[in-house]
XYZ file of C-alpha atoms in Angstrom:
726
model
C 133.443 8.004 31.749
C 132.398 6.687 28.366
C 133.203 3.021 27.745
C 131.540 0.312 25.680
C 132.698 -2.822 27.486
C 129.247 -3.305 28.988
C 127.800 -3.741 25.519
C 129.238 -7.261 25.227
C 127.212 -8.522 28.161
C 125.125 -11.661 27.772
C 122.441 -10.209 30.054
C 119.005 -11.645 29.622
C 116.773 -9.275 27.656
C 119.264 -6.473 27.974
C 119.012 -3.487 26.318
C 128.149 -2.470 21.080
C 126.355 -3.109 18.663
C 130.980 -7.545 11.469
C 129.077 -10.041 10.887
C 125.310 -10.007 10.788
C 123.155 -13.103 11.150
C 122.322 -13.068 7.455
C 126.034 -13.283 6.683
C 126.687 -16.117 9.125
C 126.357 -19.737 8.135
C 128.526 -21.270 10.843
C 130.908 -19.586 13.247
C 133.600 -17.469 11.641
C 136.418 -19.263 13.385
C 138.542 -22.373 13.034
C 137.060 -25.155 15.145
C 139.256 -27.352 17.283
C 139.559 -31.023 16.375
C 137.150 -31.869 19.193
C 134.650 -29.289 17.952
C 135.039 -30.592 14.406
C 134.371 -34.129 15.593
C 131.303 -32.964 17.527
C 130.064 -31.052 14.500
C 130.491 -34.105 12.286
C 128.221 -36.033 14.642
C 125.598 -33.287 14.793
C 122.688 -33.997 12.437
C 121.256 -30.502 12.964
C 124.289 -28.404 12.109
C 122.367 -26.920 9.163
C 120.156 -25.109 11.674
C 123.097 -22.854 12.533
C 122.749 -21.228 9.118
C 120.734 -18.357 10.573
C 118.811 -17.364 7.465
C 119.299 -20.530 5.473
C 116.280 -21.545 3.420
C 115.938 -24.976 5.015
C 116.409 -23.624 8.546
C 113.831 -20.856 8.096
C 111.367 -23.304 6.572
C 111.661 -25.418 9.712
C 111.257 -22.296 11.898
C 108.139 -21.258 10.001
C 106.645 -24.721 10.367
C 107.278 -24.802 14.125
C 106.015 -21.246 14.611
C 102.822 -22.041 12.730
C 102.249 -25.246 14.685
C 102.854 -23.690 18.107
C 100.970 -20.462 17.418
C 97.998 -22.393 16.110
C 97.676 -24.092 19.497
C 98.589 -21.244 21.832
C 96.711 -18.472 20.029
C 93.625 -20.688 19.870
C 93.651 -21.044 23.643
C 90.740 -19.056 25.132
C 93.161 -17.239 27.450
C 95.522 -15.992 24.724
C 93.535 -13.053 23.363
C 92.889 -11.758 26.873
C 96.566 -12.179 27.783
C 97.779 -10.345 24.682
C 95.337 -7.472 25.189
C 96.375 -7.125 28.830
C 100.075 -7.259 27.946
C 99.678 -4.640 25.197
C 97.754 -2.402 27.574
C 100.447 -2.766 30.246
C 103.379 -2.193 27.887
C 101.933 0.608 25.764
C 99.884 2.398 28.397
C 100.416 6.120 28.718
C 100.529 5.482 32.453
C 104.237 4.718 32.421
C 107.031 6.770 33.885
C 108.969 8.434 31.064
C 112.476 7.834 32.406
C 115.076 10.069 30.871
C 118.360 11.926 30.913
C 118.892 15.616 31.687
C 120.836 17.981 29.440
C 120.727 21.762 29.972
C 117.551 21.620 32.012
C 115.790 19.484 29.386
C 114.687 15.911 30.056
C 115.203 13.556 27.112
C 113.062 10.426 26.925
C 112.597 7.493 24.547
C 108.918 6.542 24.316
C 107.045 3.689 22.645
C 103.303 3.106 22.554
C 100.680 1.582 20.273
C 100.968 4.570 17.910
C 104.729 5.070 18.067
C 105.736 1.439 17.678
C 109.427 2.067 16.987
C 109.365 5.017 19.308
C 109.911 8.732 19.748
C 112.992 10.435 21.118
C 111.529 13.521 22.761
C 112.284 16.239 25.319
C 110.673 18.700 27.691
C 111.834 21.186 30.304
C 112.563 19.938 33.805
C 109.704 22.053 35.160
C 107.276 20.668 32.603
C 108.560 17.150 33.250
C 107.564 17.487 36.900
C 103.966 18.252 35.891
C 101.201 15.717 35.356
C 101.078 16.466 31.618
C 104.532 17.387 30.265
C 104.714 19.352 27.037
C 106.834 17.030 24.917
C 108.759 18.136 21.847
C 109.710 15.420 19.351
C 113.433 15.193 18.691
C 113.420 12.155 16.393
C 110.537 9.963 15.192
C 111.888 6.470 14.513
C 108.698 5.213 12.829
C 108.925 8.094 10.374
C 112.663 7.554 9.883
C 112.163 3.835 9.238
C 109.445 4.538 6.688
C 111.495 7.195 4.902
C 114.573 4.994 4.726
C 112.758 1.652 4.278
C 114.554 0.110 7.281
C 113.323 -1.707 10.378
C 115.148 0.721 12.658
C 115.395 -0.063 16.362
C 116.791 2.756 18.538
C 119.803 1.539 20.539
C 120.660 4.757 22.356
C 122.555 7.993 21.838
C 125.974 9.139 23.052
C 125.966 12.940 23.380
C 128.823 15.383 23.953
C 129.809 19.011 24.170
C 132.864 20.572 25.820
C 132.342 21.532 29.469
C 131.451 25.206 29.830
C 130.710 25.561 26.136
C 127.679 27.370 24.729
C 127.587 24.967 21.796
C 124.702 22.557 21.448
C 125.102 18.852 22.042
C 126.118 16.575 19.186
C 125.045 12.937 19.529
C 125.997 9.668 17.911
C 122.636 7.944 17.481
C 122.796 4.135 17.364
C 120.367 2.356 15.041
C 119.891 -1.389 14.625
C 118.149 -2.907 11.627
C 115.761 -5.377 13.284
C 117.139 -5.263 16.813
C 120.555 -6.856 16.297
C 123.585 -5.921 18.396
C 125.194 -4.768 15.155
C 124.407 -1.071 14.622
C 125.180 1.973 12.555
C 125.982 5.270 14.310
C 125.001 8.641 12.825
C 125.794 12.131 14.095
C 122.778 14.150 15.185
C 122.445 17.808 16.208
C 120.227 18.225 19.269
C 119.740 21.938 18.574
C 118.420 21.572 15.024
C 116.992 18.082 15.634
C 118.515 16.823 12.392
C 121.199 14.414 11.300
C 124.298 16.415 10.424
C 125.068 16.565 6.734
C 128.589 15.220 6.149
C 128.757 14.362 9.867
C 130.193 11.227 11.414
C 128.538 8.025 10.111
C 129.721 4.462 10.713
C 128.954 1.288 8.746
C 126.934 -1.505 10.389
C 128.990 -3.499 12.880
C 129.249 -4.528 16.478
C 131.142 -1.426 17.450
C 131.958 1.100 20.117
C 132.776 4.788 20.051
C 133.532 7.625 22.439
C 133.719 11.384 21.996
C 137.263 12.690 22.461
C 136.306 16.273 21.561
C 133.718 18.121 19.463
C 135.470 17.068 16.258
C 137.104 13.821 17.330
C 135.818 10.281 17.893
C 137.557 7.206 19.155
C 136.117 4.215 17.372
C 136.462 0.436 17.406
C 134.700 -1.415 14.614
C 135.126 -3.984 11.863
C 138.066 -2.571 9.921
C 138.106 -5.440 7.435
C 139.297 -9.016 7.278
C 141.226 -10.114 10.362
C 140.195 -7.193 12.590
C 137.653 -8.961 14.806
C 138.259 -11.138 17.816
C 137.182 -14.756 18.011
C 134.112 -13.403 19.849
C 133.177 -11.211 16.876
C 134.095 -7.872 18.501
C 136.649 -5.264 17.365
C 140.167 -5.169 18.797
C 141.573 -2.084 17.065
C 140.802 1.434 18.324
C 141.397 4.437 16.066
C 141.074 8.218 16.337
C 138.784 9.720 13.703
C 138.858 13.458 12.927
C 135.917 15.357 11.491
C 136.052 15.871 7.752
C 138.238 12.838 7.064
C 137.361 9.403 5.735
C 136.969 6.646 8.297
C 139.619 4.532 6.585
C 142.212 7.276 7.260
C 141.649 7.220 11.048
C 144.804 6.965 13.171
C 145.362 3.631 14.911
C 145.920 4.005 18.671
C 145.928 0.469 20.036
C 145.670 -3.051 18.660
C 144.670 -6.019 20.777
C 144.715 -9.727 19.980
C 142.212 -12.005 18.262
C 141.838 -14.023 21.464
C 140.767 -10.915 23.433
C 137.052 -10.518 23.982
C 137.341 -7.024 22.505
C 139.021 -3.632 22.773
C 136.760 -0.628 23.318
C 137.226 3.161 23.234
C 137.086 4.950 26.570
C 137.238 8.614 27.539
C 137.337 10.277 30.945
C 135.860 13.774 31.171
C 137.470 15.630 34.075
C 135.989 18.473 36.119
C 138.219 21.042 34.405
C 137.065 20.048 30.912
C 139.999 17.881 29.917
C 139.077 14.704 28.056
C 141.473 11.824 28.617
C 141.514 9.365 25.754
C 141.959 5.674 26.323
C 140.691 2.149 25.795
C 139.595 -0.883 27.745
C 141.126 -4.139 26.541
C 139.032 -7.095 27.695
C 141.482 -9.991 27.742
C 138.611 -12.157 29.001
C 135.023 -11.421 29.990
C 136.134 -10.653 33.559
C 139.680 -9.318 33.139
C 140.489 -5.955 31.578
C 143.496 -3.735 31.000
C 142.783 -0.002 30.911
C 144.942 2.228 28.726
C 145.534 5.979 28.583
C 146.718 7.683 25.379
C 148.919 10.644 26.439
C 148.997 13.611 24.069
C 151.877 13.657 21.590
C 153.019 10.174 22.606
C 152.814 7.074 20.442
C 152.611 4.409 23.156
C 149.623 3.946 25.466
C 150.145 3.875 29.235
C 148.447 1.196 31.317
C 146.399 2.425 34.288
C 147.715 0.471 37.324
C 144.605 -1.327 38.582
C 144.012 -5.085 38.976
C 142.842 -7.169 36.048
C 139.502 -7.809 37.752
C 138.478 -4.215 38.341
C 136.158 -1.628 36.796
C 136.624 2.128 36.369
C 133.609 4.267 37.322
C 134.715 7.810 36.541
C 136.251 10.706 38.465
C 134.920 12.517 41.527
C 136.785 15.444 43.104
C 139.920 14.412 41.232
C 139.732 10.817 42.481
C 139.557 7.942 39.993
C 136.938 5.478 41.255
C 137.652 1.761 40.942
C 135.562 -1.244 41.969
C 137.372 -4.503 42.707
C 136.385 -8.020 41.745
C 139.503 -9.471 43.360
C 141.614 -8.741 46.434
C 144.288 -6.069 45.912
C 147.450 -5.171 47.796
C 148.862 -2.163 45.865
C 152.616 -2.472 45.458
C 154.564 -0.353 47.926
C 151.521 0.460 50.065
C 150.461 -0.928 53.424
C 146.743 -0.899 52.602
C 145.021 -4.036 51.330
C 141.565 -4.176 49.818
C 138.985 -6.907 49.349
C 137.011 -8.074 46.359
C 133.823 -6.021 46.222
C 135.421 -2.835 47.597
C 135.191 0.608 46.011
C 138.554 2.390 46.128
C 139.955 5.661 44.759
C 143.233 7.446 44.006
C 144.342 10.888 42.788
C 144.167 10.812 38.996
C 146.336 13.884 38.353
C 149.053 12.442 40.572
C 149.070 9.324 38.404
C 149.052 11.308 35.143
C 152.045 13.321 36.305
C 154.159 10.522 37.757
C 152.850 7.501 35.793
C 153.021 5.670 39.150
C 150.166 4.540 41.380
C 149.405 7.141 44.089
C 148.108 6.144 47.556
C 144.816 4.268 47.292
C 141.957 4.933 49.723
C 138.924 2.833 50.653
C 135.592 4.425 49.761
C 133.199 1.567 50.571
C 133.543 -1.958 51.937
C 130.331 -4.017 51.696
C 129.233 -6.196 54.596
C 128.587 -9.923 54.179
C 124.992 -9.227 53.134
C 125.817 -6.328 50.797
C 127.077 -5.850 47.268
C 128.013 -2.707 45.374
C 125.631 -2.544 42.424
C 126.690 0.732 40.822
C 128.569 4.013 41.184
C 127.205 7.336 39.885
C 128.799 10.784 39.867
C 126.446 13.762 40.020
C 127.396 17.430 40.145
C 128.696 17.657 43.699
C 127.830 14.144 44.859
C 129.080 10.566 44.664
C 126.225 8.072 44.907
C 126.425 4.318 45.389
C 123.808 1.732 44.512
C 124.014 -0.955 47.189
C 122.202 -4.290 47.352
C 121.515 -5.539 50.883
C 120.170 -9.093 50.934
C 119.003 -8.528 47.345
C 117.180 -5.255 48.146
C 118.604 -2.076 46.599
C 119.495 1.111 48.494
C 121.228 4.402 47.625
C 124.165 5.752 49.651
C 126.071 9.044 49.394
C 129.854 9.042 49.853
C 131.869 12.079 50.980
C 135.638 12.466 51.188
C 137.092 13.968 54.358
C 140.357 14.393 56.206
C 139.832 11.054 57.947
C 138.677 9.153 54.876
C 135.323 8.587 53.274
C 132.007 8.664 55.095
C 128.696 7.183 53.959
C 125.131 8.271 54.549
C 121.860 6.766 53.320
C 119.709 8.759 50.924
C 116.329 9.141 52.612
C 113.655 7.263 50.700
C 109.878 7.125 51.193
C 109.916 3.495 52.360
C 111.770 0.197 52.365
C 111.269 -0.704 48.714
C 113.760 -1.353 45.922
C 115.792 1.723 44.903
C 118.294 2.284 42.111
C 119.876 5.274 40.384
C 118.106 5.893 37.075
C 120.130 8.952 35.982
C 123.097 10.942 37.220
C 125.569 13.212 35.444
C 128.561 15.171 36.677
C 127.079 18.176 34.851
C 123.674 18.012 36.559
C 122.798 18.356 40.242
C 119.448 16.604 39.722
C 119.562 12.825 40.129
C 116.705 10.489 39.229
C 116.103 7.498 41.501
C 113.767 4.633 40.660
C 111.770 3.206 43.574
C 109.602 0.059 43.410
C 109.053 -3.469 44.675
C 107.073 -6.518 43.582
C 103.753 -4.974 44.608
C 104.543 -1.240 44.533
C 104.458 0.457 41.118
C 107.417 2.525 40.011
C 108.026 5.924 41.514
C 110.522 8.404 40.128
C 112.293 10.403 42.797
C 114.274 13.580 42.192
C 117.331 13.918 44.437
C 119.087 17.280 44.637
C 122.812 16.670 45.014
C 123.350 20.137 46.515
C 120.586 20.223 49.128
C 120.026 16.504 49.629
C 116.276 16.961 49.184
C 114.240 14.059 47.804
C 110.982 14.780 45.964
C 108.627 12.293 44.338
C 108.267 13.495 40.749
C 106.040 10.764 39.416
C 104.368 7.615 40.665
C 102.256 5.122 38.830
C 98.848 3.845 39.758
C 98.647 0.086 40.330
C 98.506 -1.947 37.122
C 97.141 -5.056 38.821
C 95.221 -5.858 41.973
C 97.744 -6.508 44.740
C 95.345 -6.096 47.656
C 95.347 -9.790 48.478
C 99.039 -10.416 47.704
C 102.077 -10.584 49.956
C 105.860 -10.769 49.517
C 108.063 -12.910 51.732
C 111.740 -13.815 51.614
C 112.923 -17.335 52.355
C 116.163 -19.317 52.268
C 116.681 -22.741 50.735
C 119.649 -24.927 51.648
C 121.749 -25.936 48.660
C 123.561 -29.250 48.297
C 126.766 -27.884 49.875
C 124.915 -26.208 52.769
C 124.841 -22.676 51.309
C 121.751 -20.665 52.184
C 120.114 -19.419 48.978
C 117.594 -16.557 49.296
C 114.452 -16.284 47.254
C 111.436 -13.983 47.135
C 107.903 -15.408 47.039
C 104.959 -13.327 45.776
C 101.656 -15.041 46.513
C 98.101 -14.713 47.784
C 97.914 -13.804 51.458
C 95.757 -16.846 52.098
C 97.687 -19.207 49.820
C 97.033 -22.774 50.976
C 100.145 -24.774 51.791
C 98.770 -27.906 50.159
C 100.926 -27.935 47.017
C 98.126 -26.726 44.763
C 99.316 -23.218 43.803
C 100.583 -22.772 40.205
C 104.041 -21.282 40.738
C 106.535 -19.687 38.354
C 110.176 -19.794 39.457
C 112.623 -17.410 37.723
C 116.415 -17.074 38.010
C 119.469 -16.007 36.018
C 122.589 -17.139 37.874
C 125.539 -15.742 35.952
C 127.906 -12.927 35.007
C 127.535 -11.218 38.428
C 124.081 -9.965 37.405
C 121.791 -9.343 40.388
C 118.096 -10.181 40.348
C 116.287 -7.646 42.553
C 112.600 -7.032 43.343
C 110.793 -5.148 40.590
C 107.245 -4.311 39.609
C 105.955 -6.176 36.544
C 102.493 -5.197 35.267
C 102.625 -8.046 32.756
C 103.356 -10.743 35.350
C 100.830 -9.117 37.672
C 98.022 -9.129 35.115
C 98.800 -12.414 33.382
C 99.890 -14.488 36.391
C 99.447 -13.100 39.902
C 95.884 -11.849 39.442
C 94.907 -15.283 38.152
C 96.069 -17.038 41.298
C 99.626 -17.918 40.375
C 102.625 -17.412 42.673
C 105.896 -15.912 41.471
C 109.345 -16.756 42.848
C 112.638 -14.929 42.190
C 115.677 -16.978 43.218
C 118.982 -15.260 44.040
C 121.185 -18.218 43.155
C 124.965 -18.142 42.944
C 126.490 -16.840 39.735
C 124.694 -13.542 40.280
C 126.015 -10.470 42.048
C 123.568 -10.205 44.963
C 126.336 -10.767 47.527
C 129.278 -9.397 45.581
C 131.990 -10.943 43.388
C 132.426 -14.026 45.603
C 128.775 -15.023 45.081
C 129.405 -14.903 41.337
C 132.816 -16.528 41.320
C 131.581 -19.492 43.377
C 129.854 -20.796 40.233
C 132.466 -20.272 37.528
C 133.497 -22.973 35.079
C 133.764 -26.427 36.721
C 132.009 -25.073 39.825
C 128.887 -24.285 37.828
C 126.945 -27.239 39.210
C 126.615 -25.190 42.412
C 124.378 -22.750 40.512
C 122.173 -25.576 39.334
C 122.097 -27.150 42.790
C 121.010 -23.777 44.199
C 118.116 -23.579 41.755
C 117.045 -27.149 42.441
C 117.159 -26.467 46.187
C 114.730 -23.565 45.778
C 112.358 -25.728 43.753
C 112.538 -28.509 46.336
C 112.006 -26.022 49.167
C 108.851 -24.697 47.513
C 107.507 -28.241 47.284
C 108.600 -29.182 50.818
C 106.909 -26.096 52.268
C 103.673 -26.940 50.464
C 103.712 -23.823 48.288
C 103.389 -25.948 45.166
C 104.012 -29.404 43.730
C 105.900 -30.600 40.643
C 102.714 -30.726 38.540
C 102.055 -27.059 39.354
C 105.659 -25.754 39.301
C 107.014 -23.995 36.215
C 110.369 -22.336 35.581
C 111.596 -19.579 33.265
C 114.944 -18.088 32.323
C 116.575 -16.235 29.443
C 120.019 -16.154 27.842
C 122.343 -17.524 30.530
C 119.079 -18.274 32.348
C 118.035 -20.170 29.214
C 121.049 -22.418 29.729
C 119.867 -22.887 33.308
C 116.472 -23.977 31.962
C 118.079 -26.463 29.574
C 120.118 -27.976 32.388
C 117.014 -28.235 34.557
C 115.188 -30.083 31.776
C 117.842 -32.776 31.921
C 118.792 -32.852 35.590
C 115.353 -32.630 37.209
C 112.577 -33.191 34.680
C 110.500 -34.599 37.546
C 110.499 -31.317 39.499
C 108.666 -29.060 37.017
C 105.749 -29.280 34.640
C 106.579 -26.220 32.503
C 109.917 -24.832 31.295
C 110.183 -21.554 29.335
C 113.599 -21.549 27.625
C 114.245 -18.008 26.393
C 117.040 -17.060 23.912
C 119.166 -19.851 25.387
C 122.622 -21.338 25.175
C 122.152 -25.106 24.910
C 124.973 -26.616 22.838
C 127.905 -26.080 25.183
C 130.267 -28.035 22.931
C 129.958 -25.401 20.199
C 128.786 -22.257 21.993
C 132.279 -20.732 21.789
C 132.189 -20.962 17.985
C 128.852 -19.224 17.533
C 128.492 -15.417 17.383
C 129.653 -13.841 20.684
C 130.133 -17.207 22.396
C 133.921 -17.050 22.591
C 133.623 -14.061 24.925
C 132.014 -16.224 27.622
C 134.645 -18.931 28.109
C 135.786 -17.199 31.309
C 132.292 -17.838 32.706
C 131.581 -21.338 31.384
C 134.966 -22.801 30.513
C 136.284 -23.787 27.103
C 135.438 -26.969 25.200
C 139.003 -26.803 23.882
C 140.513 -27.345 27.361
C 140.147 -31.041 28.296
C 139.267 -30.642 31.978
C 136.807 -27.836 31.255
C 135.315 -29.765 28.348
C 134.847 -32.800 30.587
C 132.652 -30.754 32.921
C 130.728 -29.073 30.106
C 129.904 -32.518 28.739
C 128.138 -33.312 32.013
C 125.845 -30.277 31.883
C 125.410 -29.361 28.196
C 121.636 -29.602 27.573
C 121.944 -30.468 23.890
C 124.406 -33.307 24.391
C 122.577 -34.657 27.456
C 119.174 -34.866 25.808
C 117.717 -38.332 26.430
C 114.714 -39.351 24.329
C 113.719 -41.922 26.934
C 113.241 -39.337 29.699
C 109.822 -38.208 30.803
C 110.389 -34.522 30.022
C 107.880 -31.800 30.816
C 106.614 -30.022 27.690
C 109.079 -27.131 27.132
C 108.572 -23.822 25.326
C 111.607 -22.592 23.359
C 111.686 -18.860 22.548
C 114.377 -17.221 20.411
C 114.944 -14.656 17.641
C 116.353 -14.917 14.140
C 117.965 -11.491 14.578
C 119.708 -12.402 17.842
C 123.358 -11.832 16.956
C 124.532 -12.384 20.530
C 123.229 -15.859 21.452
C 122.835 -17.901 18.283
C 119.256 -19.043 17.529
C 120.728 -22.374 16.492
C 120.856 -23.367 20.163
C 117.081 -23.331 20.541
C 116.468 -24.702 17.052
C 118.692 -27.746 17.489
C 117.359 -28.648 20.933
C 113.775 -28.359 19.730
C 114.654 -30.516 16.717
C 115.789 -33.276 19.067
C 112.420 -33.154 20.805
C 110.742 -33.324 17.397
C 112.807 -36.303 16.242
C 112.031 -38.148 19.482
C 108.316 -37.531 19.056
C 108.200 -35.535 22.287
C 105.814 -32.571 22.595
C 107.216 -29.016 22.730
C 106.304 -25.452 21.792
C 108.548 -23.192 19.725
C 108.452 -19.505 18.819
C 111.191 -17.691 16.905
C 110.596 -14.004 16.312
C 112.032 -13.018 12.941
C 113.085 -9.637 14.410
C 113.926 -8.584 17.932
C 117.596 -9.191 18.663
C 118.546 -10.707 22.001
C 115.300 -9.528 23.622
C 113.325 -11.621 21.095
C 111.140 -8.541 20.546
C 111.877 -5.332 18.626
C 108.985 -3.279 20.017
C 106.354 -3.276 22.744
C 103.711 -5.073 20.674
C 106.174 -7.848 19.920
C 107.067 -8.028 23.623
C 103.374 -8.265 24.463
C 102.895 -11.112 21.990
C 105.870 -13.025 23.383
C 104.638 -12.551 26.968
C 101.096 -13.589 26.065
C 102.379 -16.761 24.436
C 104.550 -17.608 27.429
C 101.886 -17.056 30.066
C 99.252 -18.861 28.010
C 101.603 -21.834 27.834
C 102.310 -21.638 31.577
C 98.620 -21.578 32.428
C 97.943 -24.585 30.179
C 100.697 -26.543 31.891
C 100.237 -25.519 35.501
C 96.604 -24.541 36.030
C 95.146 -27.387 34.010
C 97.646 -30.175 34.488
C 95.355 -32.892 33.128
C 95.118 -31.170 29.750
C 98.889 -30.583 29.695
C 99.805 -34.240 30.103
């Protein structure tokens, strides 16, 4: 299934994609009277003009001031060199996708800064030194076209059973923004197709409906974007015609989050055309466009559900709410994976009998569903550790079996396609470097294709899992990575990380950068699985929505307090970090418990919760946070909004704000305005705004290395040498 709903996610440092930041002074929406009043009282509203002369002058001044201090630190040069080595090393697994026995990979290093799209045969890929063939050189393309191109992926298609080569819509962002252009590319000739499909820059989505047909949602002109800045009109575009003559198929509403093209490719080669209409961030209506009919047909699934494709004629659906299908005895729970006969629905337009594929236990959550050629694979989190399961349909229902893995580490599906029997599985943990496993969907054999050598010394490190007790009695798990002989005297510099939102799970992973820049130097690292995430299914996420969001913050505080109570660390040696929604978490922690931490890294954050819904994609997140335009929801937001709750008289730790001018998802004005309050109060802070980089605050690996080096240099100054940091 091809759908672009996932592209509107607020995920921290995620890798669709009309306004650009340079065209945005304030939000392109009509503020409520309350928002207007708040804006009138905001002395830093001018900082929301993303590329305004005064705003950028302030950014430049703060960048220069902060970089002068951090880059002069004796540890910085070593940190940057280590981060560059880790991120651009040739000793990385070249993850990729398989098409016709060829593995396609996107690769960046110190020579190919913007990256290469390249390919090799599956046999060569399995060797120690694959023979790579360049498909597209983005550094060369950027130079030829005088653009700062950032590769945002490729959507490739050919009819099933066809001998034709694949045609791809290549997504390119100028500077790393979510807004992209899409250009048709021929994988056989390795060239952009003359007079092929090309779209203007916009936050957009598209899906192949046939070799000569695209479904597309984009900025069609004035009044065609939602309040969140996403398209709500889907059209069918035929090859050889102008985009403005495309046939309209469905039109949503301006208060939708967005409407996105969707196609379902069936085993017999049929391509069903449709759309997903996101009424809110967590509720969606799915539509099918029958041939030769003018009206779309709604697919009868709950509003809080996700479609995951078709396997053996069964449409796979995950539930984020309980469901009792009308006219059926069966009932299903939030978190379940269910299925029904798609052809039966297409013929009758009525919901066929629904069957249960997978019901997670209390400690489990369904993380993903992948269809390979001849196999249905499930990614399952069990107490925040990932596993892979295979599901098979039988006369008595579905049965599950675990895919045999080489150990008890973290596993996730890296690639699967219903046209390929080879599945790639990623395997790692905090101390075990990535391994790439090849799983044969026909034989069930698992082979280790590639494994990395260690990128940092983990011989004296250990990983343990603990549980803190939150304010309401909920047990909150967290992972602790530390020295085996770590003294429990409160002296260990400790970095605590969490996200806590949008049902995004935080699982163990191997980080060469954190290993080199933090763990090797004696620091401890903590990953907290607080509510708001998806580690224990939809209920774990929904427990922290809107006015219940204080539970998320209480969870985080409880982990920090538990670390201190157990003697792992102390407030002067405890630092915290979070990005995007996690950046909001950091802002809240600055206000609610400034006494509990001595360093706070606030990455690409939301901070002004009275105006977040008016800035860029902010309106799409009201189902998570609540709306400032609804009195009872506004009343709660006023209690937690970091910007409004700033208090110049508080004894704040010295924070480090990190954002990007080109972030067209979370507005850089959030970080700018909060930092400006610190400046006006005469309070110390660090600030770094990357001019490029999009929501990741870095457009390439060297920029990522610089950002990481700055952050870990700051953390060391604050937590290893607390006297100097005061």
